[in-house]
Coordinates of N, CA and C and ligand atoms in Angstrom, one line a residue:
M1 N 20.8 -35.8 9.5 CA 19.4 -35.3 9.6 C 19.0 -34.1 8.6
P2 N 17.7 -34.2 8.4 CA 17.6 -33.3 7.2 C 17.2 -31.8 7.9
E3 N 17.3 -30.7 6.8 CA 17.4 -29.5 7.6 C 15.8 -29.0 8.0
L4 N 15.9 -28.3 9.1 CA 14.6 -27.7 9.5 C 14.1 -26.7 8.5
E5 N 13.1 -26.3 8.4 CA 12.5 -25.3 7.5 C 11.2 -24.7 8.6
I6 N 11.4 -23.3 8.6 CA 10.5 -22.5 9.5 C 9.6 -21.5 8.7
I7 N 8.4 -21.7 8.5 CA 7.9 -21.0 7.3 C 6.8 -19.9 8.0
G8 N 7.1 -18.7 7.4 CA 6.0 -17.7 8.0 C 6.4 -16.4 7.8
V9 N 6.0 -15.3 8.3 CA 6.4 -13.7 8.3 C 7.1 -13.6 9.5
A10 N 8.1 -13.0 9.4 CA 9.2 -12.5 10.3 C 8.7 -11.7 11.4
Q11 N 7.6 -11.1 11.0 CA 7.2 -9.9 12.2 C 6.1 -10.6 13.2
S12 N 5.3 -11.9 12.6 CA 4.6 -12.5 13.7 C 5.1 -12.8 14.6
N13 N 4.2 -12.5 15.8 CA 5.0 -12.9 17.2 C 5.1 -14.6 17.2
Y14 N 4.5 -15.3 16.6 CA 4.6 -16.6 16.8 C 5.4 -17.2 16.0
V15 N 5.9 -16.5 15.0 CA 7.0 -17.0 13.8 C 8.1 -16.7 14.6
W16 N 8.1 -15.4 15.3 CA 9.6 -14.9 15.8 C 9.7 -15.9 17.3
A17 N 9.0 -16.3 17.9 CA 9.1 -17.0 18.9 C 9.6 -18.6 18.7
V18 N 9.1 -19.1 17.6 CA 9.8 -20.3 17.1 C 11.1 -20.0 16.7
R19 N 11.3 -19.1 15.8 CA 12.9 -18.7 15.4 C 13.7 -18.4 16.6
I20 N 13.2 -18.0 17.7 CA 14.4 -17.7 18.9 C 14.5 -19.0 19.5
A21 N 13.5 -19.8 19.4 CA 13.5 -21.2 20.1 C 14.4 -21.9 19.4
A22 N 14.4 -22.0 18.2 CA 15.5 -22.7 17.5 C 16.8 -22.2 17.6
T23 N 17.0 -20.7 17.6 CA 18.5 -20.3 17.7 C 18.9 -20.6 18.8
E24 N 18.2 -20.5 20.0 CA 18.7 -20.8 21.5 C 19.0 -22.4 21.5
K25 N 18.6 -23.2 20.8 CA 19.1 -24.7 20.7 C 20.1 -24.6 19.8
G26 N 20.6 -23.7 18.9 CA 21.7 -23.8 18.1 C 21.3 -24.6 16.9
V27 N 20.1 -24.8 16.6 CA 19.4 -25.5 15.4 C 19.7 -24.5 14.2
P28 N 20.4 -25.1 13.2 CA 20.3 -24.4 11.8 C 19.0 -24.5 11.3
Y29 N 18.8 -23.5 10.6 CA 17.2 -23.7 10.0 C 17.0 -23.0 8.9
K30 N 16.4 -23.4 7.9 CA 16.0 -22.6 6.2 C 14.8 -21.6 6.9
F31 N 14.9 -20.4 6.7 CA 13.5 -19.9 7.0 C 12.9 -19.2 5.5
T32 N 11.8 -19.9 5.5 CA 11.0 -19.4 4.3 C 9.8 -18.2 4.5
P33 N 10.1 -17.1 4.2 CA 9.0 -16.1 4.4 C 7.6 -16.2 3.4
L34 N 6.6 -16.7 3.9 CA 5.3 -16.8 3.3 C 4.5 -16.3 4.2
R35 N 3.3 -15.7 3.9 CA 2.2 -15.2 4.5 C 1.1 -16.0 4.7
P36 N 0.4 -16.0 5.8 CA -0.9 -16.9 5.9 C -1.6 -17.0 4.7
N37 N -2.5 -18.1 4.5 CA -3.4 -17.9 3.6 C -3.0 -18.1 2.2
T38 N -1.5 -18.8 2.0 CA -1.1 -18.6 0.8 C -1.2 -20.4 0.7
A39 N -1.1 -20.9 -0.7 CA -1.2 -22.1 -0.6 C -0.2 -23.3 -0.2
E40 N 0.9 -23.0 0.1 CA 2.1 -23.7 0.6 C 1.7 -23.7 2.1
V41 N 1.3 -22.5 3.0 CA 0.9 -22.7 4.4 C -0.3 -23.5 4.4
G42 N -1.3 -23.3 3.9 CA -2.3 -23.8 3.8 C -2.4 -25.5 3.6
A43 N -1.3 -25.9 2.9 CA -0.9 -27.2 2.7 C -0.5 -27.8 3.9
I44 N 0.1 -27.0 5.0 CA 0.5 -27.7 6.4 C -0.7 -27.5 7.5
H45 N -1.2 -26.0 7.2 CA -1.5 -25.7 8.4 C -3.4 -25.7 7.6
P46 N -4.5 -26.3 8.4 CA -5.5 -26.7 8.0 C -6.3 -25.2 7.8
F47 N -5.8 -24.3 8.8 CA -6.5 -23.1 8.5 C -5.6 -21.7 8.1
S48 N -4.5 -22.2 7.4 CA -3.5 -21.4 6.6 C -2.8 -20.4 7.7
K49 N -2.4 -20.6 8.8 CA -2.0 -19.6 9.8 C -0.6 -20.1 10.1
I50 N 0.2 -18.9 10.2 CA 1.5 -19.3 10.5 C 2.1 -19.1 11.9
P51 N 3.0 -20.0 12.3 CA 4.0 -20.4 11.5 C 3.8 -22.0 11.3
V52 N 4.5 -22.3 10.0 CA 4.4 -24.0 9.9 C 5.8 -24.4 9.9
M53 N 5.8 -25.8 9.8 CA 7.5 -26.4 10.2 C 7.6 -27.4 9.1
R54 N 8.6 -27.6 8.3 CA 8.9 -28.9 7.9 C 10.3 -29.4 8.2
H55 N 10.3 -30.5 8.4 CA 11.8 -31.4 8.9 C 11.6 -32.6 8.1
G56 N 12.4 -32.7 7.1 CA 12.2 -33.8 6.3 C 10.9 -34.2 5.9
D57 N 10.2 -35.4 5.8 CA 8.9 -35.4 5.4 C 7.8 -35.3 6.4
F58 N 8.4 -34.6 7.8 CA 7.6 -34.2 8.9 C 6.8 -32.8 9.0
E59 N 5.7 -32.5 8.7 CA 5.0 -31.3 8.9 C 4.6 -30.9 10.0
L60 N 4.5 -29.8 10.5 CA 3.7 -29.4 11.7 C 3.3 -27.8 11.7
F61 N 2.2 -27.9 12.4 CA 1.5 -26.1 12.6 C 1.5 -26.0 14.2
E62 N 1.4 -24.8 14.6 CA 1.1 -24.4 15.8 C 2.3 -24.1 16.3
S63 N 2.6 -23.0 16.9 CA 4.0 -22.6 17.3 C 4.2 -23.3 18.7
K64 N 3.4 -23.6 19.6 CA 4.0 -24.4 20.8 C 4.4 -25.7 20.2
A65 N 3.7 -26.4 19.4 CA 3.9 -27.7 18.9 C 5.4 -27.9 18.3
I66 N 5.3 -26.7 17.3 CA 6.9 -26.8 16.6 C 8.2 -26.2 17.7
A67 N 7.7 -25.5 18.3 CA 8.9 -25.3 19.4 C 9.3 -26.6 20.5
T68 N 8.3 -27.2 20.9 CA 8.2 -28.3 21.7 C 8.8 -29.6 20.9
Y69 N 8.8 -29.2 19.7 CA 9.3 -30.4 18.8 C 10.8 -30.2 18.5
I70 N 11.1 -28.7 18.3 CA 12.5 -28.5 18.2 C 13.2 -28.6 19.6
D71 N 12.4 -28.4 20.7 CA 13.2 -28.9 21.8 C 13.6 -30.1 22.2
R72 N 12.4 -31.1 21.8 CA 13.0 -32.5 22.0 C 13.7 -33.4 20.9
T73 N 13.9 -32.7 19.5 CA 14.5 -33.4 18.6 C 16.0 -32.8 18.5
F74 N 16.5 -31.8 18.9 CA 17.9 -31.3 19.0 C 18.2 -31.4 20.2
D75 N 19.8 -31.3 20.0 CA 20.5 -31.1 21.4 C 20.4 -29.7 21.9
G76 N 21.0 -29.3 22.8 CA 21.3 -27.8 23.2 C 20.4 -27.8 24.6
P77 N 20.3 -26.5 25.1 CA 20.0 -26.3 26.4 C 18.3 -26.7 26.3
P78 N 17.9 -27.4 27.0 CA 16.2 -27.5 27.2 C 15.6 -26.4 27.3
L79 N 14.5 -26.2 26.6 CA 13.7 -24.8 26.8 C 12.3 -25.4 27.4
I80 N 12.3 -26.6 27.4 CA 10.9 -26.9 28.4 C 11.5 -27.6 29.5
P81 N 11.3 -27.1 30.9 CA 11.9 -28.0 32.0 C 11.9 -29.8 31.9
T82 N 12.3 -30.5 32.3 CA 12.0 -31.9 32.4 C 11.6 -32.3 33.6
D83 N 11.4 -31.5 34.8 CA 10.6 -31.9 35.8 C 9.3 -31.6 35.6
A84 N 8.5 -32.5 36.2 CA 7.1 -32.3 35.9 C 6.5 -30.8 36.5
K85 N 6.7 -30.4 37.4 CA 6.3 -28.9 37.9 C 6.6 -28.2 36.8
G86 N 8.2 -27.9 36.6 CA 8.7 -27.0 35.6 C 7.8 -27.1 34.2
A87 N 7.8 -28.2 33.6 CA 7.1 -28.5 32.5 C 5.7 -28.0 32.5
A88 N 4.9 -28.4 33.8 CA 3.5 -27.9 33.8 C 3.2 -26.1 33.8
L89 N 4.1 -25.6 34.6 CA 4.3 -24.2 34.8 C 4.6 -23.7 33.2
T90 N 5.5 -24.0 32.5 CA 5.9 -23.6 31.1 C 4.6 -23.6 30.4
E91 N 3.8 -25.0 30.3 CA 2.8 -25.2 29.6 C 1.8 -23.9 30.0
Q92 N 1.6 -23.9 31.5 CA 0.4 -22.8 32.2 C 0.8 -21.4 31.6
W93 N 1.9 -20.9 31.3 CA 2.2 -19.5 31.1 C 2.1 -19.5 29.6
I94 N 2.5 -20.4 28.8 CA 2.4 -20.2 27.1 C 1.0 -20.6 27.2
S95 N -0.3 -21.1 27.8 CA -1.2 -21.3 27.4 C -2.1 -20.0 27.7
C96 N -1.4 -19.3 28.7 CA -2.1 -18.2 29.3 C -2.3 -17.2 28.4
V97 N -0.7 -17.0 27.9 CA -0.2 -15.8 27.2 C -1.3 -16.0 25.9
N98 N -1.3 -17.3 25.2 CA -1.7 -17.6 24.1 C -3.5 -17.3 24.1
T99 N -3.7 -17.8 25.0 CA -5.4 -17.9 25.2 C -6.0 -16.3 25.7
L100 N -5.1 -15.8 26.5 CA -5.9 -14.2 27.1 C -4.9 -13.4 26.7
I101 N -3.8 -13.4 26.8 CA -3.0 -12.0 26.6 C -2.9 -11.6 25.0
D102 N -2.5 -12.6 24.0 CA -2.4 -12.6 22.7 C -3.9 -11.9 22.0
P103 N -4.9 -12.7 22.3 CA -6.3 -12.4 21.8 C -6.4 -10.9 22.0
T104 N -6.0 -10.1 23.5 CA -6.3 -8.7 23.7 C -5.3 -7.9 23.1
C105 N -3.7 -8.4 23.6 CA -2.9 -7.2 23.1 C -2.5 -7.2 21.7
V106 N -2.5 -8.6 21.2 CA -1.9 -8.7 19.8 C -3.4 -8.4 18.7
R107 N -4.4 -9.5 18.8 CA -5.1 -9.6 17.7 C -6.1 -8.4 17.9
Q108 N -6.4 -7.9 19.0 CA -7.2 -6.6 19.6 C -6.5 -5.5 19.1
Y109 N -5.6 -5.1 20.1 CA -4.7 -3.9 20.3 C -3.9 -3.6 19.3
I110 N -2.9 -4.4 19.0 CA -1.8 -4.2 18.0 C -2.4 -4.1 16.8
V111 N -3.2 -5.3 16.3 CA -3.8 -5.3 15.1 C -4.6 -4.2 14.7
G112 N -5.3 -3.4 15.6 CA -6.0 -2.2 15.7 C -5.2 -1.0 15.0
Y113 N -3.8 -1.1 15.4 CA -2.9 -0.2 14.5 C -2.4 -0.6 13.5
A114 N -2.0 -1.9 13.3 CA -1.3 -2.4 12.2 C -1.9 -2.5 11.0
F115 N -3.2 -3.2 11.5 CA -4.0 -3.7 10.2 C -5.5 -3.4 10.4
P116 N -5.8 -2.0 10.5 CA -6.9 -1.4 11.3 C -8.0 -1.8 10.6
G117 N -8.0 -2.1 9.1 CA -9.2 -2.4 8.4 C -10.3 -1.3 8.6
T118 N -9.9 0.0 8.7 CA -10.7 1.2 8.6 C -10.7 1.6 7.2
P119 N -11.9 2.4 6.6 CA -12.0 2.7 5.2 C -10.6 3.7 4.9
D120 N -10.1 4.5 6.0 CA -9.1 5.5 5.6 C -7.9 5.0 6.2
G121 N -7.6 3.7 6.6 CA -6.5 3.2 7.2 C -5.9 3.7 8.5
S122 N -7.0 4.8 9.1 CA -6.7 5.4 10.6 C -6.8 4.2 11.6
P123 N -6.2 4.4 12.7 CA -6.2 3.3 13.5 C -7.6 3.1 14.3
N124 N -8.0 1.6 14.2 CA -9.2 1.3 14.5 C -9.6 1.6 16.2
R125 N -10.0 2.6 16.5 CA -10.1 3.1 17.7 C -11.2 2.1 18.8
R126 N -12.0 1.7 17.9 CA -13.1 0.8 18.7 C -12.5 -0.5 19.3
A127 N -11.7 -1.1 18.4 CA -10.6 -2.2 19.0 C -9.7 -2.0 20.0
I128 N -9.1 -0.6 19.6 CA -7.7 -0.3 20.6 C -8.6 0.0 22.1
D129 N -9.4 1.1 21.9 CA -10.3 1.2 23.2 C -10.6 0.0 23.8
G130 N -11.2 -0.7 23.3 CA -12.0 -1.8 23.9 C -11.0 -2.9 24.3
A131 N -10.0 -2.7 24.0 CA -8.8 -3.8 24.7 C -8.4 -3.2 25.8
L132 N -8.2 -1.8 26.1 CA -7.4 -1.4 27.1 C -8.0 -1.7 28.8
P133 N -9.3 -1.8 28.8 CA -9.5 -2.1 30.3 C -8.8 -3.8 30.4
N134 N -8.9 -4.6 29.6 CA -7.9 -5.8 29.8 C -6.7 -5.8 30.1
M135 N -6.0 -5.0 29.1 CA -4.6 -4.9 29.2 C -4.1 -4.3 30.4
Q136 N -5.2 -3.3 31.0 CA -4.6 -2.5 32.5 C -4.6 -3.9 33.2
K137 N -5.5 -5.0 33.3 CA -5.6 -5.8 34.3 C -4.4 -7.0 33.9
Q138 N -4.2 -7.0 32.8 CA -3.2 -8.4 32.3 C -1.5 -7.9 32.4
L139 N -1.5 -6.8 32.2 CA 0.2 -6.5 32.2 C 0.8 -6.5 33.5
P140 N 0.0 -5.9 34.6 CA 0.5 -6.0 35.9 C 0.6 -7.6 36.4
V141 N -0.1 -8.3 35.6 CA -0.2 -9.6 36.4 C 1.3 -10.4 35.5
L142 N 1.5 -10.2 34.5 CA 3.0 -10.6 33.9 C 4.0 -10.0 34.5
D143 N 4.0 -8.6 34.8 CA 4.9 -7.8 35.9 C 5.3 -8.5 36.9
K144 N 4.4 -9.1 37.5 CA 4.2 -9.8 39.1 C 5.0 -11.3 38.8
A145 N 4.6 -12.0 37.6 CA 5.3 -13.0 37.6 C 6.7 -13.1 37.3
L146 N 7.1 -12.0 37.0 CA 8.5 -11.8 36.4 C 9.4 -11.4 37.4
A147 N 8.6 -10.6 38.6 CA 9.2 -10.1 39.6 C 10.5 -10.9 40.3
N148 N 10.2 -12.1 40.5 CA 11.4 -12.6 41.5 C 12.6 -13.1 40.8
T149 N 12.1 -13.8 39.9 CA 13.6 -14.2 39.1 C 13.9 -13.8 37.6
G150 N 13.0 -13.0 37.2 CA 13.2 -12.4 35.9 C 12.5 -13.5 34.6
H151 N 12.3 -14.4 35.3 CA 11.5 -15.5 34.2 C 10.1 -15.8 34.6
L152 N 9.4 -16.3 33.8 CA 8.3 -16.8 34.2 C 8.2 -18.1 34.9
V153 N 9.2 -19.1 34.5 CA 9.3 -20.1 35.1 C 10.5 -20.5 35.7
G154 N 10.8 -20.7 36.8 CA 12.3 -21.0 37.5 C 13.2 -19.7 37.4
D155 N 14.3 -20.2 37.4 CA 15.3 -19.0 37.3 C 16.2 -19.2 35.9
K156 N 15.9 -19.5 34.9 CA 16.3 -19.8 33.6 C 15.4 -19.5 32.6
L157 N 15.9 -19.1 31.2 CA 14.9 -19.2 30.1 C 14.1 -20.1 29.9
T158 N 12.9 -20.3 29.5 CA 12.3 -21.4 29.0 C 11.5 -20.8 27.9
L159 N 10.6 -21.9 27.2 CA 9.8 -21.5 26.1 C 8.5 -20.6 26.6
A160 N 8.2 -20.6 27.9 CA 7.3 -19.5 28.2 C 7.7 -18.3 28.2
D161 N 9.1 -17.8 28.2 CA 9.8 -16.2 28.2 C 9.7 -16.0 26.9
I162 N 10.2 -17.2 25.9 CA 10.2 -16.9 24.7 C 9.0 -16.6 23.6
N163 N 8.0 -17.5 24.2 CA 6.5 -17.1 23.6 C 6.2 -15.6 24.1
L164 N 6.6 -15.0 25.3 CA 5.9 -14.1 25.6 C 6.7 -12.7 25.1
F165 N 7.9 -12.9 24.9 CA 9.0 -11.9 24.3 C 8.2 -11.1 23.2
P166 N 8.0 -11.6 22.3 CA 7.7 -10.8 21.0 C 6.3 -10.0 21.2
I167 N 5.4 -10.4 22.1 CA 4.6 -9.7 22.3 C 4.5 -8.5 23.1
A168 N 5.6 -8.6 24.3 CA 6.1 -7.4 25.2 C 6.6 -6.6 24.2
F169 N 7.6 -6.9 23.4 CA 8.3 -6.0 22.6 C 7.6 -5.4 21.8
Y170 N 6.6 -5.8 21.0 CA 5.5 -4.9 20.2 C 4.9 -4.0 21.1
L171 N 4.6 -4.5 22.2 CA 3.7 -3.4 23.2 C 4.5 -2.1 23.2
Q172 N 5.6 -2.1 23.3 CA 6.2 -0.8 23.5 C 6.3 0.1 22.2
R173 N 5.7 -0.2 21.1 CA 5.5 0.6 20.1 C 4.4 1.4 19.9
F174 N 3.4 1.4 20.5 CA 2.3 2.0 20.4 C 1.7 2.8 21.7
P175 N 1.2 3.9 21.5 CA 1.1 5.0 22.6 C 0.4 4.5 23.9
E176 N -0.8 3.8 23.8 CA -1.3 3.4 25.3 C -0.4 2.2 26.1
S177 N -0.2 1.3 25.3 CA 0.4 0.4 25.5 C 2.1 0.6 26.0
K178 N 2.7 1.4 25.3 CA 4.0 2.0 25.6 C 3.8 2.8 27.1
A179 N 2.7 3.6 27.3 CA 2.7 3.9 28.8 C 2.1 3.0 29.8
L180 N 1.2 2.1 29.3 CA 1.2 1.0 30.4 C 2.5 0.1 30.5
M181 N 3.2 0.0 29.9 CA 4.5 -0.8 29.9 C 5.4 0.0 30.6
Q182 N 5.3 1.2 30.8 CA 6.4 2.0 31.5 C 6.2 2.0 33.2
E183 N 4.9 1.4 33.5 CA 4.4 1.1 34.8 C 4.8 -0.1 35.1
Q184 N 5.4 -1.1 34.2 CA 5.5 -2.6 34.6 C 7.1 -2.9 34.4
R185 N 8.0 -2.5 35.6 CA 9.4 -2.4 35.5 C 10.3 -3.7 35.3
H186 N 9.5 -4.8 35.9 CA 9.8 -6.1 35.9 C 9.6 -6.8 34.2
L187 N 8.7 -6.2 33.6 CA 8.5 -6.7 32.4 C 9.1 -5.8 31.6
T188 N 9.5 -4.7 31.7 CA 10.3 -3.9 30.9 C 11.8 -4.2 31.0
A189 N 12.4 -4.7 32.3 CA 13.5 -5.2 32.4 C 13.7 -6.4 31.8
F190 N 12.8 -7.6 31.6 CA 12.7 -8.8 31.1 C 13.1 -8.4 29.5
I191 N 12.2 -7.3 28.9 CA 12.5 -7.1 27.6 C 14.0 -6.9 27.2
E192 N 14.3 -5.9 27.9 CA 15.7 -5.2 27.7 C 16.7 -6.5 27.8
R193 N 16.7 -7.7 28.7 CA 17.5 -8.8 29.2 C 17.3 -9.7 27.7
M194 N 16.3 -9.9 27.4 CA 15.9 -10.6 26.1 C 16.4 -10.0 24.9
L195 N 16.4 -8.9 24.8 CA 17.1 -8.1 23.5 C 18.6 -8.2 23.5
A196 N 19.0 -8.7 24.7 CA 20.5 -8.5 24.7 C 21.0 -10.1 24.3
R197 N 19.9 -10.9 24.0 CA 20.4 -12.2 24.0 C 20.7 -12.6 22.4
P198 N 21.6 -13.2 22.1 CA 22.3 -13.3 20.4 C 21.1 -14.0 20.0
S199 N 20.2 -14.9 20.5 CA 19.0 -15.5 19.7 C 18.0 -14.6 19.1
V200 N 18.0 -13.4 20.0 CA 16.9 -12.2 19.6 C 17.4 -11.4 18.6
K201 N 18.7 -11.1 18.8 CA 19.4 -10.2 18.2 C 19.4 -10.7 16.3
E202 N 19.4 -11.9 16.5 CA 19.8 -12.7 15.1 C 18.4 -12.9 14.3
T203 N 17.3 -13.0 15.1 CA 16.0 -12.9 14.6 C 14.8 -11.9 14.6
T204 N 15.7 -10.8 15.3 CA 14.6 -9.6 15.3 C 14.2 -9.1 14.0
P205 N 13.2 -8.7 13.5 CA 12.5 -8.7 12.2 C 12.6 -7.2 11.9
P206 N 12.9 -6.9 10.5 CA 12.8 -5.6 10.4 C 11.5 -4.8 10.6
P207 N 11.8 -3.5 11.0 CA 10.4 -2.7 11.4 C 9.8 -2.5 10.1
P208 N 8.4 -2.7 10.3 CA 7.6 -2.4 9.3 C 7.8 -1.0 8.4
P209 N 7.6 -0.9 7.3 CA 7.9 0.4 6.4 C 6.7 1.3 6.9
K210 N 7.5 2.4 6.7 CA 6.9 3.8 7.3 C 5.4 4.1 6.4
K211 N 4.3 4.4 7.0 CA 3.2 4.7 6.0 C 3.5 6.1 5.6
T212 N 2.8 6.3 4.2 CA 3.1 7.6 3.6 C 1.9 8.3 3.7
Ligands
GSH301 N1 -2.3 -21.0 17.9 C1 -1.4 -20.4 16.7 C2 -1.7 -18.9 16.1 C3 -1.0 -18.8 14.8 C4 -1.8 -17.3 14.5 O1 -2.7 -16.9 14.5 N2 -0.8 -17.0 13.5 C5 -1.3 -15.6 13.1 C6 0.1 -14.4 12.6 S1 0.7 -14.1 14.2 C7 -1.6 -15.8 11.4 O2 -1.4 -16.5 10.8 N3 -2.8 -14.8 11.1 C8 -3.2 -14.8 9.8 C9 -5.0 -15.5 9.9 O3 -5.5 -15.4 11.2 O4 -5.4 -15.4 8.7 C10 0.0 -20.7 16.7 O5 0.6 -20.7 17.8 O6 0.9 -21.1 15.7

């Protein structure tokens, strides 16, 4: 079997999720650190976003598609339940996180700090403050979903947990979201358990360089 190649920036929540998935499956892979909007990424993703994947002559974009391909192609514990309801619930939470939580918590709030796009590089208060009312509604929903078993679906790790984890992890880094996260005890415990997994330890990206 050819070697799997995962391409992207280690800090991206979607790249990190795909790398955790591959590691949980025990799949060796080559990680090629490339930024979005580069020629090589653009040759695979029509909008030049990360992650992208190569496996022999098979190329793929979109993190959910990549993780699903890895799950189905390789041995190892299933990351998507094989029963219809478990699979649908996994799809439900991935879709919910990617279409509702990520746009607010990552693209608006975290990017408002990490890539503010302000003339002096200061946090983009308009984006940050604009995201907070939605975040106050969204985080308790995730907390409640994790309350019973500590997992979003069933009582085992699935791709739904893996997809959520990097976002939850990054939310602990910024002031308002850190305060909000402290109120979500199930979500906080989920992060701690995920951090203890070898797959997460192996793939945790280095912290961003300190701004001077
Ligand atoms: N739905 C895509 C989202 C990919 C995505 O937005 N990736 C970000 C990094 S986390 C990116 O490439 N951003 C660069 C850009 O939008 O120009 C997936 O799940 O792979």
